[in-house]
PDB file of C-alpha atoms in Angstrom:
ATOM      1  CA  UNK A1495     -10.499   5.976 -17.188  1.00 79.00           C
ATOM      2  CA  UNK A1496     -10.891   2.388 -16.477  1.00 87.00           C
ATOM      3  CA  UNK A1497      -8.086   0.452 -15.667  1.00 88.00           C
ATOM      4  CA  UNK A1498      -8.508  -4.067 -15.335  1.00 91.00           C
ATOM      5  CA  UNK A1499      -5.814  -5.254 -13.033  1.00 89.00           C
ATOM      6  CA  UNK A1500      -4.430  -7.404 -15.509  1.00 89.00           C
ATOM      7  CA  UNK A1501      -3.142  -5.152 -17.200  1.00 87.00           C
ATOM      8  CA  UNK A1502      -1.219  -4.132 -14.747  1.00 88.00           C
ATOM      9  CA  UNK A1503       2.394  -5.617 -13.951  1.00 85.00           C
ATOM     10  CA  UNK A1504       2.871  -6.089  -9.897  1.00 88.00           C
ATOM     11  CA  UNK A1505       6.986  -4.724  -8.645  1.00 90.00           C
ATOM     12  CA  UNK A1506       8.985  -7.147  -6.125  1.00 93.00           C
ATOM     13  CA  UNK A1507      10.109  -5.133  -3.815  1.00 93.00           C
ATOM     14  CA  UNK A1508      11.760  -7.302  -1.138  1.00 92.00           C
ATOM     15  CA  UNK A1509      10.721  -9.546   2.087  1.00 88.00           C
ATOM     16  CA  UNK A1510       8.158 -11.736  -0.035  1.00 94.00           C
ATOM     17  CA  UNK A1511       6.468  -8.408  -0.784  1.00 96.00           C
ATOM     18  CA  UNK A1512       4.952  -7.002  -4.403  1.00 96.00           C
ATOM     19  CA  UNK A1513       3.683  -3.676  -5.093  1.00 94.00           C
ATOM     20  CA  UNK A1514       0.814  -2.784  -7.759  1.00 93.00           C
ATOM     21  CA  UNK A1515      -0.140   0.885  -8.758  1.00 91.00           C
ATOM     22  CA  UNK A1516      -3.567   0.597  -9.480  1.00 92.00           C
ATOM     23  CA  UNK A1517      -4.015   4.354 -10.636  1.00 91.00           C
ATOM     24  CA  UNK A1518      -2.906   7.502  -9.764  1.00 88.00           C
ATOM     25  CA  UNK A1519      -3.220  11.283 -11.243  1.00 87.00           C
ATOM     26  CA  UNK A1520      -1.759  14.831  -9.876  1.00 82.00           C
ATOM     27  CA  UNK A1521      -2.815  14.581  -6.169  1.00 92.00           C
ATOM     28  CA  UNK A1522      -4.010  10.710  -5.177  1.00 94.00           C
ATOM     29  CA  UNK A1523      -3.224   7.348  -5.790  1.00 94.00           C
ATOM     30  CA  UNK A1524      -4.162   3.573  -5.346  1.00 96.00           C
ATOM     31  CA  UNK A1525      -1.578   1.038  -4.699  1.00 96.00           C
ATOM     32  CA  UNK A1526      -1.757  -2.717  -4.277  1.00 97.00           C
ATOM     33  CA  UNK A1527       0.200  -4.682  -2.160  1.00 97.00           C
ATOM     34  CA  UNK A1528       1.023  -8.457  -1.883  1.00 97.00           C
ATOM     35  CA  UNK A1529       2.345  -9.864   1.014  1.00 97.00           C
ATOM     36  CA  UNK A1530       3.886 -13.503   2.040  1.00 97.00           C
ATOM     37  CA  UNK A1531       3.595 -14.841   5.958  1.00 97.00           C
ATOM     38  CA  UNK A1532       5.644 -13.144   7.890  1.00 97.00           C
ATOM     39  CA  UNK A1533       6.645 -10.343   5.730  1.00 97.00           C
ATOM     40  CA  UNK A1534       7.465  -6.918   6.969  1.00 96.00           C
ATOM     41  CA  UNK A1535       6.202  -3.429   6.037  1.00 94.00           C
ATOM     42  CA  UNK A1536       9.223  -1.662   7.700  1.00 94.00           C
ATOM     43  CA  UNK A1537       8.202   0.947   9.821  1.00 97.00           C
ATOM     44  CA  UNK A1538       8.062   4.592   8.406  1.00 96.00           C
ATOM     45  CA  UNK A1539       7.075   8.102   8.424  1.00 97.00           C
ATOM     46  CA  UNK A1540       6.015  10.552   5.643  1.00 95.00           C
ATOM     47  CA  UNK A1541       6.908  14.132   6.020  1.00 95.00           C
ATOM     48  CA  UNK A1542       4.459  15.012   2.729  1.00 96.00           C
ATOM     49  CA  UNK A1543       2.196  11.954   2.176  1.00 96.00           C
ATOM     50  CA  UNK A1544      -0.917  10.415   4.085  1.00 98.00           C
ATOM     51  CA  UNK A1545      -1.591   7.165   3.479  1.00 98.00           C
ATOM     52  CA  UNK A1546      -5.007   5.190   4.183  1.00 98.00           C
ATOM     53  CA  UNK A1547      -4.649   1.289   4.195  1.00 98.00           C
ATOM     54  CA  UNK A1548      -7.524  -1.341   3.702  1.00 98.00           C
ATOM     55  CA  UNK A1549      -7.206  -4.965   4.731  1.00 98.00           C
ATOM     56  CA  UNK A1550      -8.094  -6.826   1.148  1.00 98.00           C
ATOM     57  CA  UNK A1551      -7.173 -10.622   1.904  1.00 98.00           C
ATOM     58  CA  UNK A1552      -5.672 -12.032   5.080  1.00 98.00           C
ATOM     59  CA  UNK A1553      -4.330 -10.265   8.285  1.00 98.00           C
ATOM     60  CA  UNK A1554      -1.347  -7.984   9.602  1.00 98.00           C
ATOM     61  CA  UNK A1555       0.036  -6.614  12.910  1.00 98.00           C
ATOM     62  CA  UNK A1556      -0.272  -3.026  12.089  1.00 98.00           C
ATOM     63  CA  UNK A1557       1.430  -0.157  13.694  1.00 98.00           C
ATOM     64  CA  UNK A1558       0.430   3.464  13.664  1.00 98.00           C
ATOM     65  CA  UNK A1559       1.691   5.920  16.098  1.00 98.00           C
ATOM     66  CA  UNK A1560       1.980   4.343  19.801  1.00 97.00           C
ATOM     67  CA  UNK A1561      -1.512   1.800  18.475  1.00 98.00           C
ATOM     68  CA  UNK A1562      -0.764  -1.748  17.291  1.00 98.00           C
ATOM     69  CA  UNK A1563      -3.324  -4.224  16.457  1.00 98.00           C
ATOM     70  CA  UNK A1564      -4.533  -7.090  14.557  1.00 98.00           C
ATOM     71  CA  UNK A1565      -5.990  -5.929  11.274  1.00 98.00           C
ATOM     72  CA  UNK A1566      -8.387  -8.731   9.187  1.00 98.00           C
ATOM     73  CA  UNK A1567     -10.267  -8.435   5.958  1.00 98.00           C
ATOM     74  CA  UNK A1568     -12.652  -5.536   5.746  1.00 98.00           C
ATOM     75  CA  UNK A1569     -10.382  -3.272   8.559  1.00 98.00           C
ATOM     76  CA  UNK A1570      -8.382  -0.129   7.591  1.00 98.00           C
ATOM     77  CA  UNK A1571      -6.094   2.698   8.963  1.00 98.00           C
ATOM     78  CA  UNK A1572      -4.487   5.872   8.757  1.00 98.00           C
ATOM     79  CA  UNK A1573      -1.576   7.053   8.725  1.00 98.00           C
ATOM     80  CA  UNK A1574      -1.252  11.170   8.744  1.00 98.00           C
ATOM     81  CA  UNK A1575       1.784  12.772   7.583  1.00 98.00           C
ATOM     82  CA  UNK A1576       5.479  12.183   9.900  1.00 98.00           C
ATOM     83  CA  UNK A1577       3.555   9.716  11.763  1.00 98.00           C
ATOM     84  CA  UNK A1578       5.319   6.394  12.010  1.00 98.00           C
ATOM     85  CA  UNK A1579       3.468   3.168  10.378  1.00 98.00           C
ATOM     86  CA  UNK A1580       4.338  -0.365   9.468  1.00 98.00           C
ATOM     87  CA  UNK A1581       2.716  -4.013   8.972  1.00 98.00           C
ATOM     88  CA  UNK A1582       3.546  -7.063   9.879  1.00 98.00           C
ATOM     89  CA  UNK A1583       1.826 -10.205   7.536  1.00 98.00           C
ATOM     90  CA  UNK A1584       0.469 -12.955   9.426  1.00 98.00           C
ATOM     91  CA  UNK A1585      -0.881 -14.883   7.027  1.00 97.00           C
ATOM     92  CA  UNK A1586       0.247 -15.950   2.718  1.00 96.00           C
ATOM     93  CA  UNK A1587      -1.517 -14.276   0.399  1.00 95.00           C
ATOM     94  CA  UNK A1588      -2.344 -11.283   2.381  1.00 98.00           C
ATOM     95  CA  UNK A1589      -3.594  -8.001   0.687  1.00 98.00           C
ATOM     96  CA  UNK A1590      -3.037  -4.386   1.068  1.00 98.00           C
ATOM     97  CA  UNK A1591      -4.879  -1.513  -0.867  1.00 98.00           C
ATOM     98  CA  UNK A1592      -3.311   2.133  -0.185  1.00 98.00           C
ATOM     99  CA  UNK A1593      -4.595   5.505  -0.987  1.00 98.00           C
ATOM    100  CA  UNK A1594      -1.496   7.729  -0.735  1.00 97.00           C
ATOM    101  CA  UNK A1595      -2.220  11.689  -0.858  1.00 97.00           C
ATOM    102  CA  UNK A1596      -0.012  13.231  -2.778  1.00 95.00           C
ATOM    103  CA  UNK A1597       1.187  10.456  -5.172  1.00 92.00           C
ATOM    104  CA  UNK A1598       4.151   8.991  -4.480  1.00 92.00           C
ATOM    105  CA  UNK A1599       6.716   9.717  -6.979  1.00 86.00           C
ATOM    106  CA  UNK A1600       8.786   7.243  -6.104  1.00 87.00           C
ATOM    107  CA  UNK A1601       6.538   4.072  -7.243  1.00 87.00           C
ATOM    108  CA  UNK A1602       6.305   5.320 -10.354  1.00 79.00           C
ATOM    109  CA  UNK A1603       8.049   3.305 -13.515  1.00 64.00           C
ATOM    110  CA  UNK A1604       6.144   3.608 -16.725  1.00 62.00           C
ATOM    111  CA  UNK A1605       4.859   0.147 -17.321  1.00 57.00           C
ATOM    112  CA  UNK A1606       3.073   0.384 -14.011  1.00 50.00           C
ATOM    113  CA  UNK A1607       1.374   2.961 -13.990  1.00 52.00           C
ATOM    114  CA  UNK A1608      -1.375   4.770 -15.337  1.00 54.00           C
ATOM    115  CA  UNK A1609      -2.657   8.487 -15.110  1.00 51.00           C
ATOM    116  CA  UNK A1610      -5.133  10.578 -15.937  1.00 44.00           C
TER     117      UNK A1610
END
């Protein structure tokens, strides 16, 4: 399956924030995000999911556990099941890509998504 991201429809989901999924099937999924200066990722945990972020466009405060630190293009993280996590955007335009093991229910609505 090949999937262009225009076909794709991005999700507002609050705080100058949009959400993308990219692709997803039974037990992974890829999920853009789109982020405005100063926008939060609030922090969280995830008693079933791990999550590994990677630093498209821009930068971010990022928070994992008891770690925080300044995230540009090219970086990544992890974030392993119950442990807490969040983002802070310091730049416009900033870009997140997230794998999230298993898929996230949750994100899913039918005209953004695709699965295989």
């Amino acid at each position: 399956m090949i999937i262009t991201n225009q076909e794709l429809q991005g999700k507002d989901i609050g705080d100058k924030t949009s959400r993308k999924v990219l692709v997803a099937e039974d037990k992974l999924m890829l999920v853009e995000f789109q982020f405005a200066k100063g926008s939060i990722g609030v922090p969280h945990s995830h008693s079933e999911h791990e999550q590994i972020g990677y630093v498209v466009k821009g930068s971010f405060e990022i928070t994992v556990g008891s770690e925080t630190k300044i995230a540009k293009q090219g970086d990544s993280y992890y974030a392993a099941k119950n442990v807490l996590h969040g983002v802070v955007s310091l730049e416009d335009d900033s870009v997140l890509i997230d794998v999230f093991t298993p898929i996230r229910k949750d994100f899913f609505t039918p005209d953004e998504i695709r699965t295989v």
